[in-house]
PDB file of C-alpha atoms in Angstrom:
ATOM      1  CA  MET A   1      -6.398 -10.899 -18.944  1.00  0.00           C
ATOM      2  CA  SER A   2      -5.166 -14.303 -17.779  1.00  0.00           C
ATOM      3  CA  GLN A   3      -7.239 -16.281 -15.356  1.00  0.00           C
ATOM      4  CA  VAL A   4      -5.909 -16.547 -11.804  1.00  0.00           C
ATOM      5  CA  ASN A   5      -6.551 -19.536  -9.580  1.00  0.00           C
ATOM      6  CA  LEU A   6      -8.029 -17.854  -6.510  1.00  0.00           C
ATOM      7  CA  GLU A   7      -7.816 -21.029  -4.392  1.00  0.00           C
ATOM      8  CA  GLN A   8      -4.147 -20.398  -3.697  1.00  0.00           C
ATOM      9  CA  PHE A   9      -5.072 -17.062  -2.099  1.00  0.00           C
ATOM     10  CA  CYS A  10      -7.882 -18.394   0.063  1.00  0.00           C
ATOM     11  CA  THR A  11      -7.232 -18.716   3.783  1.00  0.00           C
ATOM     12  CA  PRO A  12      -9.746 -19.871   6.412  1.00  0.00           C
ATOM     13  CA  LYS A  13     -10.772 -17.114   8.810  1.00  0.00           C
ATOM     14  CA  LYS A  14      -9.882 -19.307  11.795  1.00  0.00           C
ATOM     15  CA  PRO A  15      -6.662 -21.228  11.072  1.00  0.00           C
ATOM     16  CA  ASP A  16      -6.240 -24.679  12.590  1.00  0.00           C
ATOM     17  CA  LYS A  17      -4.747 -24.195  16.090  1.00  0.00           C
ATOM     18  CA  LYS A  18      -2.857 -27.492  15.790  1.00  0.00           C
ATOM     19  CA  LEU A  19      -1.163 -26.170  12.662  1.00  0.00           C
ATOM     20  CA  ILE A  20      -0.311 -22.845  14.313  1.00  0.00           C
ATOM     21  CA  ASN A  21       1.296 -24.606  17.278  1.00  0.00           C
ATOM     22  CA  LYS A  22       3.647 -26.442  14.887  1.00  0.00           C
ATOM     23  CA  ILE A  23       4.887 -23.253  13.242  1.00  0.00           C
ATOM     24  CA  LYS A  24       8.379 -22.375  14.403  1.00  0.00           C
ATOM     25  CA  ILE A  25       9.568 -18.849  13.653  1.00  0.00           C
ATOM     26  CA  PRO A  26      13.329 -18.444  14.228  1.00  0.00           C
ATOM     27  CA  PRO A  27      14.712 -15.385  16.049  1.00  0.00           C
ATOM     28  CA  SER A  28      15.084 -12.275  13.903  1.00  0.00           C
ATOM     29  CA  PRO A  29      18.920 -12.498  13.547  1.00  0.00           C
ATOM     30  CA  TYR A  30      18.478 -15.840  11.766  1.00  0.00           C
ATOM     31  CA  MET A  31      16.166 -14.442   9.106  1.00  0.00           C
ATOM     32  CA  LYS A  32      16.953 -12.132   6.200  1.00  0.00           C
ATOM     33  CA  LYS A  33      15.615  -8.603   6.706  1.00  0.00           C
ATOM     34  CA  ILE A  34      13.788  -7.469   3.571  1.00  0.00           C
ATOM     35  CA  GLY A  35      11.932  -4.351   4.675  1.00  0.00           C
ATOM     36  CA  TYR A  36      10.889  -2.048   7.454  1.00  0.00           C
ATOM     37  CA  GLY A  37       8.285   0.518   8.478  1.00  0.00           C
ATOM     38  CA  THR A  38       7.330   2.597  11.504  1.00  0.00           C
ATOM     39  CA  GLY A  39       8.277   0.372  14.428  1.00  0.00           C
ATOM     40  CA  ILE A  40       8.081  -2.698  12.179  1.00  0.00           C
ATOM     41  CA  ALA A  41      10.638  -4.936  10.465  1.00  0.00           C
ATOM     42  CA  VAL A  42       9.905  -7.449   7.709  1.00  0.00           C
ATOM     43  CA  TYR A  43      11.893 -10.668   7.325  1.00  0.00           C
ATOM     44  CA  GLU A  44      12.037 -13.511   4.838  1.00  0.00           C
ATOM     45  CA  LEU A  45      11.296 -16.969   6.225  1.00  0.00           C
ATOM     46  CA  GLN A  46      12.517 -19.810   4.027  1.00  0.00           C
ATOM     47  CA  ARG A  47      10.365 -22.851   4.800  1.00  0.00           C
ATOM     48  CA  SER A  48      11.600 -26.420   4.615  1.00  0.00           C
ATOM     49  CA  PRO A  49      10.228 -28.603   1.798  1.00  0.00           C
ATOM     50  CA  ALA A  50       7.263 -30.811   2.702  1.00  0.00           C
ATOM     51  CA  PHE A  51       6.942 -34.269   1.177  1.00  0.00           C
ATOM     52  CA  ASN A  52       9.632 -33.372  -1.392  1.00  0.00           C
ATOM     53  CA  LYS A  53       7.617 -30.353  -2.530  1.00  0.00           C
ATOM     54  CA  PHE A  54       8.857 -26.790  -2.662  1.00  0.00           C
ATOM     55  CA  ARG A  55       7.180 -24.435  -0.200  1.00  0.00           C
ATOM     56  CA  SER A  56       7.205 -20.747  -1.010  1.00  0.00           C
ATOM     57  CA  PRO A  57       8.875 -18.397   1.487  1.00  0.00           C
ATOM     58  CA  TRP A  58       6.857 -16.196   3.817  1.00  0.00           C
ATOM     59  CA  ALA A  59       7.278 -12.553   4.698  1.00  0.00           C
ATOM     60  CA  ILE A  60       7.275 -12.131   8.489  1.00  0.00           C
ATOM     61  CA  LYS A  61       6.199  -8.744   9.819  1.00  0.00           C
ATOM     62  CA  LYS A  62       6.988  -8.095  13.470  1.00  0.00           C
ATOM     63  CA  LEU A  63       7.614  -5.305  15.941  1.00  0.00           C
ATOM     64  CA  ILE A  64      11.147  -4.020  16.395  1.00  0.00           C
ATOM     65  CA  THR A  65      12.319  -5.061  19.875  1.00  0.00           C
ATOM     66  CA  ARG A  66      12.541  -1.521  21.249  1.00  0.00           C
ATOM     67  CA  LYS A  67       8.918  -0.934  20.167  1.00  0.00           C
ATOM     68  CA  LEU A  68       7.409  -3.884  22.041  1.00  0.00           C
ATOM     69  CA  GLU A  69       5.681  -1.565  24.516  1.00  0.00           C
ATOM     70  CA  ASN A  70       4.180   0.623  21.783  1.00  0.00           C
ATOM     71  CA  ASN A  71       0.511  -0.301  21.984  1.00  0.00           C
ATOM     72  CA  LEU A  72      -0.426   1.763  18.920  1.00  0.00           C
ATOM     73  CA  ILE A  73       1.905  -0.192  16.633  1.00  0.00           C
ATOM     74  CA  LYS A  74       0.768  -3.468  18.216  1.00  0.00           C
ATOM     75  CA  THR A  75      -2.859  -2.569  17.598  1.00  0.00           C
ATOM     76  CA  ARG A  76      -2.168  -1.654  13.976  1.00  0.00           C
ATOM     77  CA  LEU A  77      -0.425  -4.975  13.354  1.00  0.00           C
ATOM     78  CA  LYS A  78      -3.309  -6.888  14.911  1.00  0.00           C
ATOM     79  CA  ASN A  79      -5.860  -4.853  12.934  1.00  0.00           C
ATOM     80  CA  GLU A  80      -3.937  -5.561   9.756  1.00  0.00           C
ATOM     81  CA  ALA A  81      -3.960  -9.294  10.465  1.00  0.00           C
ATOM     82  CA  GLU A  82      -7.687  -9.310  11.213  1.00  0.00           C
ATOM     83  CA  ILE A  83      -8.656  -7.546   7.978  1.00  0.00           C
ATOM     84  CA  LEU A  84      -6.038  -9.256   5.794  1.00  0.00           C
ATOM     85  CA  ARG A  85      -7.293 -12.730   6.674  1.00  0.00           C
ATOM     86  CA  THR A  86     -10.719 -11.774   5.268  1.00  0.00           C
ATOM     87  CA  LEU A  87      -9.418 -10.377   1.958  1.00  0.00           C
ATOM     88  CA  VAL A  88      -9.264 -12.801  -0.960  1.00  0.00           C
ATOM     89  CA  HIS A  89      -8.035 -11.240  -4.187  1.00  0.00           C
ATOM     90  CA  PRO A  90      -5.073 -11.951  -6.492  1.00  0.00           C
ATOM     91  CA  ASN A  91      -3.875  -8.338  -6.235  1.00  0.00           C
ATOM     92  CA  ILE A  92      -3.830  -8.274  -2.428  1.00  0.00           C
ATOM     93  CA  ILE A  93      -1.016  -9.890  -0.470  1.00  0.00           C
ATOM     94  CA  GLY A  94      -2.000 -13.287   0.929  1.00  0.00           C
ATOM     95  CA  PHE A  95      -2.490 -13.803   4.676  1.00  0.00           C
ATOM     96  CA  ARG A  96      -0.773 -16.825   6.222  1.00  0.00           C
ATOM     97  CA  VAL A  97      -0.921 -16.653  10.016  1.00  0.00           C
ATOM     98  CA  PHE A  98      -0.879 -14.245  12.968  1.00  0.00           C
ATOM     99  CA  LEU A  99       0.930 -15.177  16.178  1.00  0.00           C
ATOM    100  CA  GLU A 100       1.185 -13.438  19.552  1.00  0.00           C
ATOM    101  CA  GLN A 101       4.416 -14.572  21.186  1.00  0.00           C
ATOM    102  CA  LYS A 102       5.252 -15.056  24.854  1.00  0.00           C
ATOM    103  CA  ASN A 103       7.817 -12.231  24.826  1.00  0.00           C
ATOM    104  CA  GLY A 104       5.040  -9.740  24.079  1.00  0.00           C
ATOM    105  CA  ASN A 105       5.821  -9.486  20.391  1.00  0.00           C
ATOM    106  CA  SER A 106       3.355 -10.243  17.629  1.00  0.00           C
ATOM    107  CA  LEU A 107       4.077 -11.318  14.098  1.00  0.00           C
ATOM    108  CA  LEU A 108       2.133 -11.489  10.894  1.00  0.00           C
ATOM    109  CA  ALA A 109       3.127 -14.057   8.265  1.00  0.00           C
ATOM    110  CA  MET A 110       2.200 -13.232   4.686  1.00  0.00           C
ATOM    111  CA  GLU A 111       2.884 -14.280   1.130  1.00  0.00           C
ATOM    112  CA  GLU A 112       6.259 -12.953   0.006  1.00  0.00           C
ATOM    113  CA  CYS A 113       6.917 -10.876  -3.122  1.00  0.00           C
ATOM    114  CA  ASN A 114      10.269 -10.083  -4.719  1.00  0.00           C
ATOM    115  CA  SER A 115      10.276  -6.346  -4.079  1.00  0.00           C
ATOM    116  CA  CYS A 116       8.191  -3.246  -3.548  1.00  0.00           C
ATOM    117  CA  LEU A 117       7.481  -0.608  -6.167  1.00  0.00           C
ATOM    118  CA  GLY A 118       8.989   2.159  -4.030  1.00  0.00           C
ATOM    119  CA  ASP A 119      12.373   0.409  -3.947  1.00  0.00           C
ATOM    120  CA  LEU A 120      12.235  -0.234  -7.695  1.00  0.00           C
ATOM    121  CA  ILE A 121      11.542   3.465  -8.278  1.00  0.00           C
ATOM    122  CA  GLU A 122      14.542   4.405  -6.102  1.00  0.00           C
ATOM    123  CA  ASP A 123      16.782   1.963  -7.987  1.00  0.00           C
ATOM    124  CA  ARG A 124      15.650   3.338 -11.338  1.00  0.00           C
ATOM    125  CA  SER A 125      16.264   6.888 -10.166  1.00  0.00           C
ATOM    126  CA  ASP A 126      19.815   5.983  -9.124  1.00  0.00           C
ATOM    127  CA  ASN A 127      20.667   4.030 -12.274  1.00  0.00           C
ATOM    128  CA  GLU A 128      18.588   4.290 -15.460  1.00  0.00           C
ATOM    129  CA  LYS A 129      17.152   7.725 -14.606  1.00  0.00           C
ATOM    130  CA  VAL A 130      14.298   7.454 -17.129  1.00  0.00           C
ATOM    131  CA  PRO A 131      10.578   6.880 -16.474  1.00  0.00           C
ATOM    132  CA  PHE A 132       9.221   3.348 -16.434  1.00  0.00           C
ATOM    133  CA  ALA A 133       7.914   2.136 -19.777  1.00  0.00           C
ATOM    134  CA  ALA A 134       4.300   3.139 -20.410  1.00  0.00           C
ATOM    135  CA  LYS A 135       3.348  -0.538 -20.711  1.00  0.00           C
ATOM    136  CA  THR A 136       4.832  -1.246 -17.266  1.00  0.00           C
ATOM    137  CA  ILE A 137       2.981   1.698 -15.696  1.00  0.00           C
ATOM    138  CA  ILE A 138      -0.276   0.461 -17.246  1.00  0.00           C
ATOM    139  CA  LYS A 139       0.356  -3.060 -15.863  1.00  0.00           C
ATOM    140  CA  VAL A 140       0.943  -1.706 -12.341  1.00  0.00           C
ATOM    141  CA  ALA A 141      -2.057   0.608 -12.617  1.00  0.00           C
ATOM    142  CA  GLY A 142      -4.279  -2.234 -13.780  1.00  0.00           C
ATOM    143  CA  ASP A 143      -3.320  -4.468 -10.847  1.00  0.00           C
ATOM    144  CA  VAL A 144      -3.646  -1.685  -8.268  1.00  0.00           C
ATOM    145  CA  THR A 145      -7.057  -0.535  -9.519  1.00  0.00           C
ATOM    146  CA  GLN A 146      -8.318  -4.130  -9.568  1.00  0.00           C
ATOM    147  CA  ALA A 147      -7.361  -4.342  -5.882  1.00  0.00           C
ATOM    148  CA  LEU A 148      -8.915  -0.946  -5.086  1.00  0.00           C
ATOM    149  CA  SER A 149     -12.158  -1.877  -6.850  1.00  0.00           C
ATOM    150  CA  TYR A 150     -12.366  -5.005  -4.689  1.00  0.00           C
ATOM    151  CA  LEU A 151     -11.609  -3.045  -1.498  1.00  0.00           C
ATOM    152  CA  HIS A 152     -14.085  -0.236  -2.217  1.00  0.00           C
ATOM    153  CA  ASN A 153     -16.968  -2.306  -3.593  1.00  0.00           C
ATOM    154  CA  THR A 154     -16.695  -5.768  -2.029  1.00  0.00           C
ATOM    155  CA  ALA A 155     -14.643  -5.526   1.168  1.00  0.00           C
ATOM    156  CA  LEU A 156     -16.008  -2.005   1.771  1.00  0.00           C
ATOM    157  CA  ILE A 157     -12.818  -0.515   3.147  1.00  0.00           C
ATOM    158  CA  ILE A 158     -10.400   2.294   2.285  1.00  0.00           C
ATOM    159  CA  HIS A 159      -6.776   1.185   2.148  1.00  0.00           C
ATOM    160  CA  GLY A 160      -5.809   4.440   3.865  1.00  0.00           C
ATOM    161  CA  ASP A 161      -2.072   4.454   3.115  1.00  0.00           C
ATOM    162  CA  LEU A 162      -1.690   3.866  -0.607  1.00  0.00           C
ATOM    163  CA  LYS A 163       1.801   4.649  -1.932  1.00  0.00           C
ATOM    164  CA  SER A 164       4.495   2.991  -4.007  1.00  0.00           C
ATOM    165  CA  TYR A 165       6.060   1.382  -0.932  1.00  0.00           C
ATOM    166  CA  ASN A 166       2.810  -0.499  -0.258  1.00  0.00           C
ATOM    167  CA  VAL A 167       2.666  -1.984  -3.755  1.00  0.00           C
ATOM    168  CA  LEU A 168       4.558  -5.291  -3.860  1.00  0.00           C
ATOM    169  CA  VAL A 169       5.872  -6.738  -7.115  1.00  0.00           C
ATOM    170  CA  LYS A 170       6.409 -10.363  -8.106  1.00  0.00           C
ATOM    171  CA  GLY A 171       9.014 -11.161 -10.723  1.00  0.00           C
ATOM    172  CA  ASP A 172       9.395  -8.735 -13.607  1.00  0.00           C
ATOM    173  CA  PHE A 173       6.047  -7.044 -12.931  1.00  0.00           C
ATOM    174  CA  GLU A 174       4.232 -10.355 -13.427  1.00  0.00           C
ATOM    175  CA  ILE A 175       1.710  -9.255 -10.813  1.00  0.00           C
ATOM    176  CA  CYS A 176       1.430  -6.449  -8.248  1.00  0.00           C
ATOM    177  CA  LYS A 177      -0.234  -6.743  -4.851  1.00  0.00           C
ATOM    178  CA  LEU A 178      -1.300  -4.227  -2.223  1.00  0.00           C
ATOM    179  CA  CYS A 179      -0.011  -4.647   1.322  1.00  0.00           C
ATOM    180  CA  ASP A 180       0.021  -2.833   4.683  1.00  0.00           C
ATOM    181  CA  PHE A 181      -3.594  -2.522   5.831  1.00  0.00           C
ATOM    182  CA  GLY A 182      -2.842  -1.357   9.378  1.00  0.00           C
ATOM    183  CA  VAL A 183      -4.755   1.936   9.036  1.00  0.00           C
ATOM    184  CA  TYR A 184      -7.657   0.819   6.849  1.00  0.00           C
ATOM    185  CA  LEU A 185     -11.105   2.343   7.423  1.00  0.00           C
ATOM    186  CA  PRO A 186     -14.585   0.849   6.812  1.00  0.00           C
ATOM    187  CA  VAL A 187     -16.794   2.576   4.256  1.00  0.00           C
ATOM    188  CA  THR A 188     -20.417   2.413   3.218  1.00  0.00           C
ATOM    189  CA  LYS A 189     -21.569   1.352  -0.241  1.00  0.00           C
ATOM    190  CA  ASP A 190     -21.598   4.987  -1.361  1.00  0.00           C
ATOM    191  CA  GLY A 191     -17.886   5.314  -0.554  1.00  0.00           C
ATOM    192  CA  ASN A 192     -18.101   7.443   2.600  1.00  0.00           C
ATOM    193  CA  VAL A 193     -16.398   6.434   5.818  1.00  0.00           C
ATOM    194  CA  ASP A 194     -18.763   4.252   7.877  1.00  0.00           C
ATOM    195  CA  LYS A 195     -19.320   6.287  11.048  1.00  0.00           C
ATOM    196  CA  GLU A 196     -21.284   3.484  12.699  1.00  0.00           C
ATOM    197  CA  LYS A 197     -18.336   1.087  12.482  1.00  0.00           C
ATOM    198  CA  ALA A 198     -15.744   3.812  13.009  1.00  0.00           C
ATOM    199  CA  PRO A 199     -17.386   6.731  14.881  1.00  0.00           C
ATOM    200  CA  ARG A 200     -14.032   8.436  15.526  1.00  0.00           C
ATOM    201  CA  ALA A 201     -12.489   7.666  12.174  1.00  0.00           C
ATOM    202  CA  GLU A 202      -9.217   9.395  11.361  1.00  0.00           C
ATOM    203  CA  TYR A 203      -7.261   8.993   8.147  1.00  0.00           C
ATOM    204  CA  GLU A 204      -3.705   8.146   9.206  1.00  0.00           C
ATOM    205  CA  GLY A 205      -1.995   7.600   5.849  1.00  0.00           C
ATOM    206  CA  THR A 206       1.392   9.009   4.885  1.00  0.00           C
ATOM    207  CA  ARG A 207       0.828  12.737   4.372  1.00  0.00           C
ATOM    208  CA  SER A 208       2.971  13.050   1.261  1.00  0.00           C
ATOM    209  CA  TRP A 209       0.489  10.809  -0.574  1.00  0.00           C
ATOM    210  CA  CYS A 210      -2.697  12.225   1.011  1.00  0.00           C
ATOM    211  CA  ALA A 211      -5.488  13.959  -0.886  1.00  0.00           C
ATOM    212  CA  PRO A 212      -6.144  17.676  -0.184  1.00  0.00           C
ATOM    213  CA  GLU A 213      -9.429  16.966   1.632  1.00  0.00           C
ATOM    214  CA  ILE A 214      -7.550  14.696   4.030  1.00  0.00           C
ATOM    215  CA  LEU A 215      -4.907  17.298   4.865  1.00  0.00           C
ATOM    216  CA  GLY A 216      -7.444  19.955   5.817  1.00  0.00           C
ATOM    217  CA  TYR A 217      -8.400  20.692   9.402  1.00  0.00           C
ATOM    218  CA  THR A 218     -11.608  18.635   9.088  1.00  0.00           C
ATOM    219  CA  GLN A 219     -10.940  15.431   7.181  1.00  0.00           C
ATOM    220  CA  ASP A 220     -13.409  14.458   4.457  1.00  0.00           C
ATOM    221  CA  ILE A 221     -12.806  10.706   4.238  1.00  0.00           C
ATOM    222  CA  THR A 222     -14.089   8.763   1.226  1.00  0.00           C
ATOM    223  CA  THR A 223     -12.769   6.157  -1.198  1.00  0.00           C
ATOM    224  CA  LYS A 224     -11.719   9.055  -3.440  1.00  0.00           C
ATOM    225  CA  ALA A 225      -8.767   9.590  -1.083  1.00  0.00           C
ATOM    226  CA  ASP A 226      -7.336   6.267  -2.297  1.00  0.00           C
ATOM    227  CA  ILE A 227      -7.868   7.389  -5.892  1.00  0.00           C
ATOM    228  CA  TYR A 228      -5.799  10.543  -5.332  1.00  0.00           C
ATOM    229  CA  SER A 229      -2.995   8.472  -3.806  1.00  0.00           C
ATOM    230  CA  PHE A 230      -3.188   6.080  -6.757  1.00  0.00           C
ATOM    231  CA  GLY A 231      -2.710   9.029  -9.110  1.00  0.00           C
ATOM    232  CA  LEU A 232       0.470   9.966  -7.256  1.00  0.00           C
ATOM    233  CA  ILE A 233       1.815   6.429  -7.799  1.00  0.00           C
ATOM    234  CA  LEU A 234       1.507   7.037 -11.556  1.00  0.00           C
ATOM    235  CA  TRP A 235       3.448  10.280 -11.025  1.00  0.00           C
ATOM    236  CA  GLU A 236       6.153   8.453  -9.043  1.00  0.00           C
ATOM    237  CA  MET A 237       6.765   5.983 -11.876  1.00  0.00           C
ATOM    238  CA  ILE A 238       7.402   8.920 -14.215  1.00  0.00           C
ATOM    239  CA  ALA A 239       9.171  11.393 -11.895  1.00  0.00           C
ATOM    240  CA  LEU A 240      11.116   8.657 -10.032  1.00  0.00           C
ATOM    241  CA  CYS A 241      10.794  10.351  -6.655  1.00  0.00           C
ATOM    242  CA  PRO A 242       8.223  10.806  -3.857  1.00  0.00           C
ATOM    243  CA  PRO A 243       5.425  13.311  -4.565  1.00  0.00           C
ATOM    244  CA  VAL A 244       6.877  16.156  -2.475  1.00  0.00           C
ATOM    245  CA  THR A 245       9.373  18.943  -2.973  1.00  0.00           C
ATOM    246  CA  GLU A 246      12.803  18.617  -1.377  1.00  0.00           C
ATOM    247  CA  GLU A 247      11.971  21.458   1.025  1.00  0.00           C
ATOM    248  CA  LEU A 248       8.705  19.865   2.097  1.00  0.00           C
ATOM    249  CA  ALA A 249      10.345  16.462   2.576  1.00  0.00           C
ATOM    250  CA  ASP A 250      12.949  18.090   4.825  1.00  0.00           C
ATOM    251  CA  ASN A 251      10.248  19.869   6.855  1.00  0.00           C
ATOM    252  CA  LEU A 252       8.274  16.676   7.287  1.00  0.00           C
ATOM    253  CA  SER A 253      11.348  14.859   8.583  1.00  0.00           C
ATOM    254  CA  LYS A 254      11.564  17.491  11.352  1.00  0.00           C
ATOM    255  CA  CYS A 255       7.914  17.258  12.419  1.00  0.00           C
ATOM    256  CA  ALA A 256       8.875  15.867  15.817  1.00  0.00           C
ATOM    257  CA  GLU A 257      10.895  19.032  16.491  1.00  0.00           C
ATOM    258  CA  LEU A 258       8.109  21.455  15.546  1.00  0.00           C
ATOM    259  CA  ASP A 259       5.766  23.006  18.067  1.00  0.00           C
ATOM    260  CA  ARG A 260       2.019  22.721  17.450  1.00  0.00           C
ATOM    261  CA  GLU A 261       1.702  26.132  15.792  1.00  0.00           C
ATOM    262  CA  MET A 262       4.575  25.482  13.364  1.00  0.00           C
ATOM    263  CA  LEU A 263       3.221  22.024  12.567  1.00  0.00           C
ATOM    264  CA  ASN A 264      -0.234  23.443  11.886  1.00  0.00           C
ATOM    265  CA  ASP A 265       1.313  26.010   9.517  1.00  0.00           C
ATOM    266  CA  LEU A 266       3.150  23.228   7.685  1.00  0.00           C
ATOM    267  CA  LEU A 267       0.000  21.120   7.375  1.00  0.00           C
ATOM    268  CA  GLU A 268      -1.915  24.137   6.115  1.00  0.00           C
ATOM    269  CA  THR A 269       0.725  24.598   3.419  1.00  0.00           C
ATOM    270  CA  MET A 270       0.377  20.948   2.466  1.00  0.00           C
ATOM    271  CA  SER A 271      -3.424  21.108   2.423  1.00  0.00           C
ATOM    272  CA  THR A 272      -3.391  23.870  -0.173  1.00  0.00           C
ATOM    273  CA  ARG A 273      -0.612  22.427  -2.328  1.00  0.00           C
ATOM    274  CA  GLN A 274      -1.310  21.609  -5.921  1.00  0.00           C
ATOM    275  CA  ARG A 275      -0.674  18.264  -7.537  1.00  0.00           C
ATOM    276  CA  PRO A 276       3.021  17.755  -8.358  1.00  0.00           C
ATOM    277  CA  ALA A 277       4.003  18.834 -11.853  1.00  0.00           C
ATOM    278  CA  ILE A 278       5.480  16.387 -14.332  1.00  0.00           C
ATOM    279  CA  PRO A 279       9.269  17.047 -14.384  1.00  0.00           C
ATOM    280  CA  GLU A 280      10.318  19.148 -17.361  1.00  0.00           C
ATOM    281  CA  ASN A 281      13.239  16.830 -18.121  1.00  0.00           C
ATOM    282  CA  ALA A 282      10.980  13.773 -18.425  1.00  0.00           C
ATOM    283  CA  GLU A 283      10.992  12.879 -22.117  1.00  0.00           C
ATOM    284  CA  LEU A 284       7.563  11.338 -22.609  1.00  0.00           C
ATOM    285  CA  SER A 285       6.410   9.921 -25.912  1.00  0.00           C
ATOM    286  CA  GLU A 286       2.847   9.808 -27.212  1.00  0.00           C
ATOM    287  CA  GLU A 287       2.201   6.486 -25.453  1.00  0.00           C
ATOM    288  CA  TYR A 288       2.287   8.285 -22.081  1.00  0.00           C
ATOM    289  CA  LYS A 289      -0.523  10.659 -23.067  1.00  0.00           C
ATOM    290  CA  LEU A 290      -3.353   8.530 -21.655  1.00  0.00           C
ATOM    291  CA  ILE A 291      -1.410   7.860 -18.446  1.00  0.00           C
ATOM    292  CA  LEU A 292      -0.984  11.601 -17.914  1.00  0.00           C
ATOM    293  CA  GLU A 293      -4.677  12.229 -18.569  1.00  0.00           C
ATOM    294  CA  ILE A 294      -5.589   9.623 -15.946  1.00  0.00           C
ATOM    295  CA  TYR A 295      -3.056  11.121 -13.523  1.00  0.00           C
ATOM    296  CA  TYR A 296      -4.597  14.589 -13.827  1.00  0.00           C
ATOM    297  CA  CYS A 297      -8.098  13.165 -13.463  1.00  0.00           C
ATOM    298  CA  CYS A 298      -7.259  11.100 -10.363  1.00  0.00           C
ATOM    299  CA  THR A 299      -5.509  14.006  -8.638  1.00  0.00           C
ATOM    300  CA  ASP A 300      -8.222  16.580  -9.299  1.00  0.00           C
ATOM    301  CA  GLU A 301      -8.541  18.873  -6.275  1.00  0.00           C
ATOM    302  CA  ASP A 302     -12.304  18.257  -6.268  1.00  0.00           C
ATOM    303  CA  LYS A 303     -12.804  14.640  -5.227  1.00  0.00           C
ATOM    304  CA  LYS A 304     -16.127  14.504  -7.091  1.00  0.00           C
ATOM    305  CA  ASN A 305     -14.215  14.703 -10.374  1.00  0.00           C
ATOM    306  CA  ARG A 306     -12.029  11.681  -9.593  1.00  0.00           C
ATOM    307  CA  PRO A 307     -13.135   8.410 -11.212  1.00  0.00           C
ATOM    308  CA  PRO A 308     -14.174   5.428  -9.070  1.00  0.00           C
ATOM    309  CA  ALA A 309     -11.830   2.456  -8.815  1.00  0.00           C
ATOM    310  CA  LEU A 310     -14.167   0.183 -10.781  1.00  0.00           C
ATOM    311  CA  ASP A 311     -14.137   2.500 -13.812  1.00  0.00           C
ATOM    312  CA  LEU A 312     -10.344   2.700 -13.662  1.00  0.00           C
ATOM    313  CA  ALA A 313     -10.017  -1.088 -13.384  1.00  0.00           C
ATOM    314  CA  VAL A 314     -12.203  -1.574 -16.460  1.00  0.00           C
ATOM    315  CA  LEU A 315     -10.293   1.116 -18.365  1.00  0.00           C
ATOM    316  CA  PHE A 316      -6.870  -0.396 -17.689  1.00  0.00           C
ATOM    317  CA  HIS A 317      -8.183  -3.885 -18.419  1.00  0.00           C
ATOM    318  CA  ASN A 318      -9.332  -2.683 -21.848  1.00  0.00           C
ATOM    319  CA  ILE A 319      -6.018  -0.911 -22.488  1.00  0.00           C
ATOM    320  CA  GLN A 320      -4.070  -4.066 -21.690  1.00  0.00           C
ATOM    321  CA  ASN A 321      -6.311  -6.148 -23.943  1.00  0.00           C
ATOM    322  CA  SER A 322      -5.780  -3.711 -26.806  1.00  0.00           C
ATOM    323  CA  GLN A 323      -2.020  -3.965 -26.327  1.00  0.00           C
ATOM    324  CA  GLY A 324      -2.205  -7.718 -26.743  1.00  0.00           C
TER     325      GLY A 324
END
């Protein structure tokens, strides 16, 4: 595994206020929109060269204008900025600056990547229609598990919303980085949610990627929830679609129209669902065998049977080394 210069990812916890005051972020219409989320839009900011040196572009995450009064989304963006500025790892998106503007909006500036894995999966589904190469899946898995191992064992947090759309990709899978930490949760060294730091902890990740113990009436929140979601990312790169049936996806899109009883019935159905099956039309060679074994292990219904992130990171590191 090649050595990475971590200095480029390091950011002081308290950025220089003089520097922040000099940062000029143009209005949204003057920036290229490169992504979006719930109440959030992401833009590309091309920065002017400094002293004849190229300066990499930033990704600017900010509230959509009509959501400026949504305190929940504001809080999530601020929480994401606060935790992201403390995370220093080559497989986690780099923090740049957080600004609270006079118009009531807030924005988070981050390192920019070329694309997200979710979009690449959609493009492949529309065009090539065949699973990603086993070597590519192993590269993504190695980067993601390195990040998860750091989060679970060093930063002591659960990502809380792991899915293909929160895995950013630089170049032709040169490196992958996790993003979107707005719903992270603190954990103890044994991997359980830290109830002292988060006494009313609630796992708020995207339900289609949630582990069974999260979808139940009483959530059982541990780092193993991230492992289950990671397993579904492996499935996505083979199946080329989100880990839900068409019927379930349609029902989820209508959640706002459901009354509480109907919604509870839907969630109960989801909580007892089995892991998605590998599509029958997916022609998988022998080189996918280990990937499938890891997928089944990570998405075991019993969280105790799922491997920890550190073991997975070591495993994928060894696989990559053996591939040369």
